[in-house]
PDB file of C-alpha atoms in Angstrom:
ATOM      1  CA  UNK A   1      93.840  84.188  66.897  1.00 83.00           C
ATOM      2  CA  UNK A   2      93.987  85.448  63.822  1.00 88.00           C
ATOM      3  CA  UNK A   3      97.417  86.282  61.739  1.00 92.00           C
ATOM      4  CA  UNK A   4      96.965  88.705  58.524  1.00 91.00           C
ATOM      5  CA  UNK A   5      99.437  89.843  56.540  1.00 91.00           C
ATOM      6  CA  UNK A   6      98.644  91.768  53.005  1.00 88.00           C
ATOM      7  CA  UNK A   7     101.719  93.703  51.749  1.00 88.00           C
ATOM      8  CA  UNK A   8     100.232  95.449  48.912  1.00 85.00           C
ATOM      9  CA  UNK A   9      97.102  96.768  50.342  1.00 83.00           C
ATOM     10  CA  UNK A  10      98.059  97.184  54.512  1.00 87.00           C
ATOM     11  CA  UNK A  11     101.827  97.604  54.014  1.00 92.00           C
ATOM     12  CA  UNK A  12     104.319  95.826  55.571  1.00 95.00           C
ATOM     13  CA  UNK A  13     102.635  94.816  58.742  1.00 96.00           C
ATOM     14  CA  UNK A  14     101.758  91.746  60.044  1.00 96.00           C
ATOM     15  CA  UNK A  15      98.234  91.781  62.190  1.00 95.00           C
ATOM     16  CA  UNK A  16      98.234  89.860  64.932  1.00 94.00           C
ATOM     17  CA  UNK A  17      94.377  89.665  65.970  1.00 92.00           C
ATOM     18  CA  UNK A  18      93.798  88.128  69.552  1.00 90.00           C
ATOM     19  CA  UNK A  19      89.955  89.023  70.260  1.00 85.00           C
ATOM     20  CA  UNK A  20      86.517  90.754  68.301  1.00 83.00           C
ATOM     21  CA  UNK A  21      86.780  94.315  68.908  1.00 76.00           C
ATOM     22  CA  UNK A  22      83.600  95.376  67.145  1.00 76.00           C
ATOM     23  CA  UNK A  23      82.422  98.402  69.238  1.00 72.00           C
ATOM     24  CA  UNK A  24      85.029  99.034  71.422  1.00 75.00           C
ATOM     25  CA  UNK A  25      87.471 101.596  71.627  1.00 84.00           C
ATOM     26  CA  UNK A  26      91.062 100.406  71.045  1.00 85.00           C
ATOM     27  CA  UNK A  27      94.343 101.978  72.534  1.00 92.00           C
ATOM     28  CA  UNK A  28      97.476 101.795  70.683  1.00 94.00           C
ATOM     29  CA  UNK A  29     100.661 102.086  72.384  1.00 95.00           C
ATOM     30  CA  UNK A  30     103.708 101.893  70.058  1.00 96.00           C
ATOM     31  CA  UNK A  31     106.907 100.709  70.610  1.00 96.00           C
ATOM     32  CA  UNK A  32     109.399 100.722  67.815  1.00 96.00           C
ATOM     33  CA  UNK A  33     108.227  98.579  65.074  1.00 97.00           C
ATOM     34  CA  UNK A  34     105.829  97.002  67.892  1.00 97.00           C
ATOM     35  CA  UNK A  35     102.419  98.043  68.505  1.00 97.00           C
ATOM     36  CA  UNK A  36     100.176  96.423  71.165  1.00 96.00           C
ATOM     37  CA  UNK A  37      96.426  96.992  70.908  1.00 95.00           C
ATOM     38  CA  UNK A  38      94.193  97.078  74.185  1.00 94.00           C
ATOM     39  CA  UNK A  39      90.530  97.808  74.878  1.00 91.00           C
ATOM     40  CA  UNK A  40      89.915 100.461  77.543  1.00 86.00           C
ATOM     41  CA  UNK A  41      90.135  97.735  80.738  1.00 85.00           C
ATOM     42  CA  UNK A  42      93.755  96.891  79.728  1.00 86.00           C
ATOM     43  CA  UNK A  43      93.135  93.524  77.986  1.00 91.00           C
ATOM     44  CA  UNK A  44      95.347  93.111  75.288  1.00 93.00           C
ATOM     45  CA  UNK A  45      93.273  92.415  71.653  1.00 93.00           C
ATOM     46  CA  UNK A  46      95.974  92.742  68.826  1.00 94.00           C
ATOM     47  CA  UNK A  47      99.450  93.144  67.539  1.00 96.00           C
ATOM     48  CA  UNK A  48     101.136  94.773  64.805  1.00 96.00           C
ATOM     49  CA  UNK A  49     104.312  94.255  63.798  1.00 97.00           C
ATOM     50  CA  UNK A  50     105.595  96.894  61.216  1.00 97.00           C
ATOM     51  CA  UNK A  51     108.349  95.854  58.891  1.00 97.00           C
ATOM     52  CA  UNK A  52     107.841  92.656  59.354  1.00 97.00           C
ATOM     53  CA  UNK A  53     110.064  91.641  55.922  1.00 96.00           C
ATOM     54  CA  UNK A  54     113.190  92.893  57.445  1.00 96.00           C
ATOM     55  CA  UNK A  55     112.998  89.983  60.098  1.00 96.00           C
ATOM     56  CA  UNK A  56     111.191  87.132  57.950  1.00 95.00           C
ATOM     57  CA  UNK A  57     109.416  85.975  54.632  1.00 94.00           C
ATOM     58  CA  UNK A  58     105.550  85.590  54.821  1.00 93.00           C
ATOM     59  CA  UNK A  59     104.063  83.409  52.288  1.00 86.00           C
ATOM     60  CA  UNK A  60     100.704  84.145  51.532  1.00 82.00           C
ATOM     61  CA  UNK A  61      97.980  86.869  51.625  1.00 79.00           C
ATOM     62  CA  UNK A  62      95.216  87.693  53.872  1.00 84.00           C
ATOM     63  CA  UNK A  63      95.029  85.011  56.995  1.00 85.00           C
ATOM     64  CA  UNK A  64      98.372  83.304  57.038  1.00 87.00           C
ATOM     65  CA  UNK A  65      99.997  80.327  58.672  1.00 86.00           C
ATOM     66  CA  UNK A  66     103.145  80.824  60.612  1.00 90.00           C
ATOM     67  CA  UNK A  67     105.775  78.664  61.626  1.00 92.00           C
ATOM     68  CA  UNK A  68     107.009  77.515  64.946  1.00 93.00           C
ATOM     69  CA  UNK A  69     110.107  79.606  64.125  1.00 95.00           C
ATOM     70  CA  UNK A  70     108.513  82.817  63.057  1.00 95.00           C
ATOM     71  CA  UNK A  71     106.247  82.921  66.182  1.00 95.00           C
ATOM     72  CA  UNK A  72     109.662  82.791  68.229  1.00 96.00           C
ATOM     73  CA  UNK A  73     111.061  85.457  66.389  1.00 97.00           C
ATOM     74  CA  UNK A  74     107.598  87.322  67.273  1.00 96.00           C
ATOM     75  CA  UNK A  75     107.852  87.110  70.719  1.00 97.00           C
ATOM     76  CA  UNK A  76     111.260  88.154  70.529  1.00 97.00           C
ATOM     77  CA  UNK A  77     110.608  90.997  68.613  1.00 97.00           C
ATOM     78  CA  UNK A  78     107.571  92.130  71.296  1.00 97.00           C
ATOM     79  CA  UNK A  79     109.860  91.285  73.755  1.00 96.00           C
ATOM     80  CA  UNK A  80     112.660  93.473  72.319  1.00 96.00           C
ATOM     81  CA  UNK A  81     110.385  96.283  72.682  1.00 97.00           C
ATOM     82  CA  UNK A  82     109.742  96.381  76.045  1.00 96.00           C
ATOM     83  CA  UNK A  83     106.292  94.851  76.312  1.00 96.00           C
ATOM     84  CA  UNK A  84     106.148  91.357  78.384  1.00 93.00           C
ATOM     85  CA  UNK A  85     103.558  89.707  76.896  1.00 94.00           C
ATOM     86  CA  UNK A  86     104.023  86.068  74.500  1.00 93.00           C
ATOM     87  CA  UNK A  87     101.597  85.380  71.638  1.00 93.00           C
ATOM     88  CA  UNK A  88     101.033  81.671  71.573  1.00 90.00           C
ATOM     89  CA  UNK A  89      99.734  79.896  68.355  1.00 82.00           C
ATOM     90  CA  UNK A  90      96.032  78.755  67.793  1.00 80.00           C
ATOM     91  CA  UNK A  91      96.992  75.718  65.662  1.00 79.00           C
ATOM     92  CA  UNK A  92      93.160  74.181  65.340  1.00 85.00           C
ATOM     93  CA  UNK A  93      92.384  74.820  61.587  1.00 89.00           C
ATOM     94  CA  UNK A  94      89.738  77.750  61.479  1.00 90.00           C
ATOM     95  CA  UNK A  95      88.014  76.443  57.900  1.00 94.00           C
ATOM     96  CA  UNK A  96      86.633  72.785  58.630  1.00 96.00           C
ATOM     97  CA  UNK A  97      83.806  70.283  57.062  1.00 97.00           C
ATOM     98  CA  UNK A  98      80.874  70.337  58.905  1.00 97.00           C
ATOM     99  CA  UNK A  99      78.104  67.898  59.092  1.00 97.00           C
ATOM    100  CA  UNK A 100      74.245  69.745  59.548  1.00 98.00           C
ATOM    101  CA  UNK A 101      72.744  67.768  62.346  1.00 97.00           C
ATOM    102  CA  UNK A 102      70.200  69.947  62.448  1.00 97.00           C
ATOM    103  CA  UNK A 103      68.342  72.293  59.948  1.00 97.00           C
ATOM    104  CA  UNK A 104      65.084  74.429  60.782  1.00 96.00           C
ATOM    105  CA  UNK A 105      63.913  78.146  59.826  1.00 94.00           C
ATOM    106  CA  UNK A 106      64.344  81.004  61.977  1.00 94.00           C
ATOM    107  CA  UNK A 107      61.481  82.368  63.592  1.00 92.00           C
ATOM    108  CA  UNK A 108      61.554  86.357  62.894  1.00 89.00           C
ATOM    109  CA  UNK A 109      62.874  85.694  58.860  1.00 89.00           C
ATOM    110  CA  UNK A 110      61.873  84.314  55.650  1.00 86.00           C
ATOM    111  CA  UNK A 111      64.648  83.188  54.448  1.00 90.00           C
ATOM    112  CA  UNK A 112      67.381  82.424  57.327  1.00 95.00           C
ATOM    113  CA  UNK A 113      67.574  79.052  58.961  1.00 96.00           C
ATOM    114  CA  UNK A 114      69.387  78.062  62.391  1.00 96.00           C
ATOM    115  CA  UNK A 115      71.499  75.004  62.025  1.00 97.00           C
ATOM    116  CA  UNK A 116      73.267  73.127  64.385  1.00 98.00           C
ATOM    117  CA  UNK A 117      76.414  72.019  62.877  1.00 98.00           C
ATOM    118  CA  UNK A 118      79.294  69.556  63.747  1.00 97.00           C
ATOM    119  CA  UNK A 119      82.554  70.336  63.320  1.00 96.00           C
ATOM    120  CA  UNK A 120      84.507  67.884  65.036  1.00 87.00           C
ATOM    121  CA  UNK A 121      84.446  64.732  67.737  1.00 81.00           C
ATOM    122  CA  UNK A 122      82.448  66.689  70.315  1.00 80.00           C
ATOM    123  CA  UNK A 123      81.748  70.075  69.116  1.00 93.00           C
ATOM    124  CA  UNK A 124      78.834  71.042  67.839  1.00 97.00           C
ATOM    125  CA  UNK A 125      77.806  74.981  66.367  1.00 97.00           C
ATOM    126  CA  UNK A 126      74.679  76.790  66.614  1.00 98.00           C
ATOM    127  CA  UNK A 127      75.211  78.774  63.153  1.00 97.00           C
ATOM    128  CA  UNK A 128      72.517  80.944  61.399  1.00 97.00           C
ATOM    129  CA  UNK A 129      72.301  80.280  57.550  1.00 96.00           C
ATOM    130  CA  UNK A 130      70.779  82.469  54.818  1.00 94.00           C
ATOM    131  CA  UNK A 131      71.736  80.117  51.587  1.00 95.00           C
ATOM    132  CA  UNK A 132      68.579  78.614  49.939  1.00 95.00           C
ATOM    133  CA  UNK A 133      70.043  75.006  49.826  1.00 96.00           C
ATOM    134  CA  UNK A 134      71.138  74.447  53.663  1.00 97.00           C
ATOM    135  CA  UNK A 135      69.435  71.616  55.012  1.00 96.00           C
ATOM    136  CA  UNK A 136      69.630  68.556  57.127  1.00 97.00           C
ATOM    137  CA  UNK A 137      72.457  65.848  56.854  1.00 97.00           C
ATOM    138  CA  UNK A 138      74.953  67.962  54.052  1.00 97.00           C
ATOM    139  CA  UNK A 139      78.214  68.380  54.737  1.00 97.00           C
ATOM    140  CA  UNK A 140      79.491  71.895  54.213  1.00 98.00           C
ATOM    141  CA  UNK A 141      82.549  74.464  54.678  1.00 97.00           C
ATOM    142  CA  UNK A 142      82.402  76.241  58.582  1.00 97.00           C
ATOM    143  CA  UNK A 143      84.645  79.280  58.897  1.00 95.00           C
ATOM    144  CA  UNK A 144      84.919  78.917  62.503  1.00 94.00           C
ATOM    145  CA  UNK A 145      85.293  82.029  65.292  1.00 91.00           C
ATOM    146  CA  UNK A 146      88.328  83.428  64.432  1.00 87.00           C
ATOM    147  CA  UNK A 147      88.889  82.595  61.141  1.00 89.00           C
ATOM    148  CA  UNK A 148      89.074  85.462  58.170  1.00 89.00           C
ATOM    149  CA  UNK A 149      87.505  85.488  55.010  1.00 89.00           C
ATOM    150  CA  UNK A 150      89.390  85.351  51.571  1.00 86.00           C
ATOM    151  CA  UNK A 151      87.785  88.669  51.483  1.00 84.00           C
ATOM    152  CA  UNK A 152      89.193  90.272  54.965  1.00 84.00           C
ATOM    153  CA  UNK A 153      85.619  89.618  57.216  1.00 87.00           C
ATOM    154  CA  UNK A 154      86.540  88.245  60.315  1.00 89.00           C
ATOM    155  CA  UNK A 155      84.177  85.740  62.089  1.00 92.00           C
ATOM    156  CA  UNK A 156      83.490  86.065  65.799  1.00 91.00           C
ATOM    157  CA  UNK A 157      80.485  84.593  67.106  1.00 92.00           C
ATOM    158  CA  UNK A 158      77.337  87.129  66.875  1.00 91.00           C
ATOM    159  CA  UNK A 159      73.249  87.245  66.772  1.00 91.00           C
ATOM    160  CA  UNK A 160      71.232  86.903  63.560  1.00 88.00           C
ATOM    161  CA  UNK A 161      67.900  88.348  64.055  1.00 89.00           C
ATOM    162  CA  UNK A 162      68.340  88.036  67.563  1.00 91.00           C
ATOM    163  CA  UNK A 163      69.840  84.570  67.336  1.00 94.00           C
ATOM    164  CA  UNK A 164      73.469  83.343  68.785  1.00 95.00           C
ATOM    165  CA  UNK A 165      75.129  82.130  65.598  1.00 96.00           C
ATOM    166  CA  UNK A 166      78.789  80.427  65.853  1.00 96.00           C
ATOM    167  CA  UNK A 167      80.818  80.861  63.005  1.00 95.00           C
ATOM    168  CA  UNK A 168      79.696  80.674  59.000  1.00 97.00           C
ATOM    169  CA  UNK A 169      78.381  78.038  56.370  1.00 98.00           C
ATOM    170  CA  UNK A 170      80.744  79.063  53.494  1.00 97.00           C
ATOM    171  CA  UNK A 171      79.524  79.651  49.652  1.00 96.00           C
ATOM    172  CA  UNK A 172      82.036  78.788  46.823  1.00 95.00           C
ATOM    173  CA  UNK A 173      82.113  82.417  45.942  1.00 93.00           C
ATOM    174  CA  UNK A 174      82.556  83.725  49.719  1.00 93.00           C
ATOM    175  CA  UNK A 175      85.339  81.113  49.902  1.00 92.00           C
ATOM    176  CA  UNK A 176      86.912  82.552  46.574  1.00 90.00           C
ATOM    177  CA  UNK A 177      87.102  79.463  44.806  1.00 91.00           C
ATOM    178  CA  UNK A 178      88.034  78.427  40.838  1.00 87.00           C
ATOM    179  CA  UNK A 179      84.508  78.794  38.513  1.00 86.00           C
ATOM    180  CA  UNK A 180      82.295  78.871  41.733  1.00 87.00           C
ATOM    181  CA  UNK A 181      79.085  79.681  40.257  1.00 84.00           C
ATOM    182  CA  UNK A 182      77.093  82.815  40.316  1.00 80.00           C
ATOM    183  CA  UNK A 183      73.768  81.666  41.865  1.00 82.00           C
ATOM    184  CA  UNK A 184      72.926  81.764  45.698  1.00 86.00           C
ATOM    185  CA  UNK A 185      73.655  79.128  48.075  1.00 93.00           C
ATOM    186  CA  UNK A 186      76.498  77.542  50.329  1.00 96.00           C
ATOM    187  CA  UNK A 187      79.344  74.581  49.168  1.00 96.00           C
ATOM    188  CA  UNK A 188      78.179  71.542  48.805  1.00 96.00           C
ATOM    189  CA  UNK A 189      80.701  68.801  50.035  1.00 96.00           C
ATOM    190  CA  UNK A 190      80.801  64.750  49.136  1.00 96.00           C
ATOM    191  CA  UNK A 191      79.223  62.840  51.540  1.00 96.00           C
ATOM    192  CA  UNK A 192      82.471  61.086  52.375  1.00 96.00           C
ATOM    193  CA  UNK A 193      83.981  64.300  53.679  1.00 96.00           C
ATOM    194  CA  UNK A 194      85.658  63.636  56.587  1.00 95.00           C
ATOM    195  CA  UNK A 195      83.815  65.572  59.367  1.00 95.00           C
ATOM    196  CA  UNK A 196      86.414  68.448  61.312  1.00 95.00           C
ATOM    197  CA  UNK A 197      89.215  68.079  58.775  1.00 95.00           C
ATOM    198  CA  UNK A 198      90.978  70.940  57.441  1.00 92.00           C
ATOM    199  CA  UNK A 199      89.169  72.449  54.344  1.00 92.00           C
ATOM    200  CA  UNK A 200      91.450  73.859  51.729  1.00 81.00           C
TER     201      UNK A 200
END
């Protein structure tokens, strides 16, 4: 679940994305200040909430963290407008460290390698890498399914040359930070890194 709120560039609206909708047609049925997004079978994929300010303060642009609080006053509002439906927090942190178990090169490409990455007590993600300096046994940033880029991209698991790839090894750059440098490749992390904490 992903929550996105950017008042300058989206308006006053806070996104409340439940599920990848890539390629499928999306029906919007408004309610108020409540809109509830569905695919074409009925399953609900998304929320927006329009004038969101006029009910609470949102710290933050882009993907944002919500309190226990707001999300009650979400549901109330969705309730309020006639749908019955409850949104329920994802509280697992979507940007972890992530140890590369395993590093080799993809079979159809030159320069994109398939790495099997753990990302915490138990988990372990099959995610296709194009940086020049993934390899075996670094420790690196994984934007997990579901989380959203500084940039807006949202990560859903997908195929890479016809490959099932997991979530993304993150650059400096992709991840927005302070002097991250110009050339090619992903984050390099200290060694001492705790594996499936919180990167941020």
């Amino acid at each position: 679940m992903i929550f996105a709120y950017n008042k300058e560039y989206v308006g006053d609206t806070l996104l409340i994305v439940l599920a990848d909708d890539r390629g499928m047609k999306q029906q919007v049925q408004r309610q108020g200040n409540v809109a509830k997004l569905t695919t074409e079978d009925g399953r609900t994929i998304g929320w927006n909430l329009f004038a969101i300010s006029e009910k609470m303060t949102i710290e933050g642009n882009g993907q944002v963290t919500l309190t226990d609080a707001q999300l009650a006053t979400i549901n109330e509002l969705i309730q309020e407008a006639g749908f019955s439906e409850t949104v329920v927090k994802d509280a697992e942190p979507k940007f972890v460290v992530g140890y590369v178990q395993e590093c080799e090169a993809h079979p159809d490409s030159d320069h994109l390698s398939i790495t099997k990455v753990k990302v915490d007590e138990g988990k372990v993600l099959q995610i296709v890498c194009g940086a020049p300096n993934i390899r075996k046994g670094l420790k690196v940033v994984v934007a997990k399914p579901g989380a959203m880029m500084p940039d807006g991209l949202l990560i859903w698991p997908g195929e890479l040359r016809g490959v099932a790839s997991a979530g993304m090894i993150c650059s400096a750059k992709e991840l927005q930070l302070t002097n991250a440098p110009k050339k090619r490749g992903i984050l390099e992390l200290p060694q001492d890194a705790e594996t499936g904490s919180a990167f941020k």
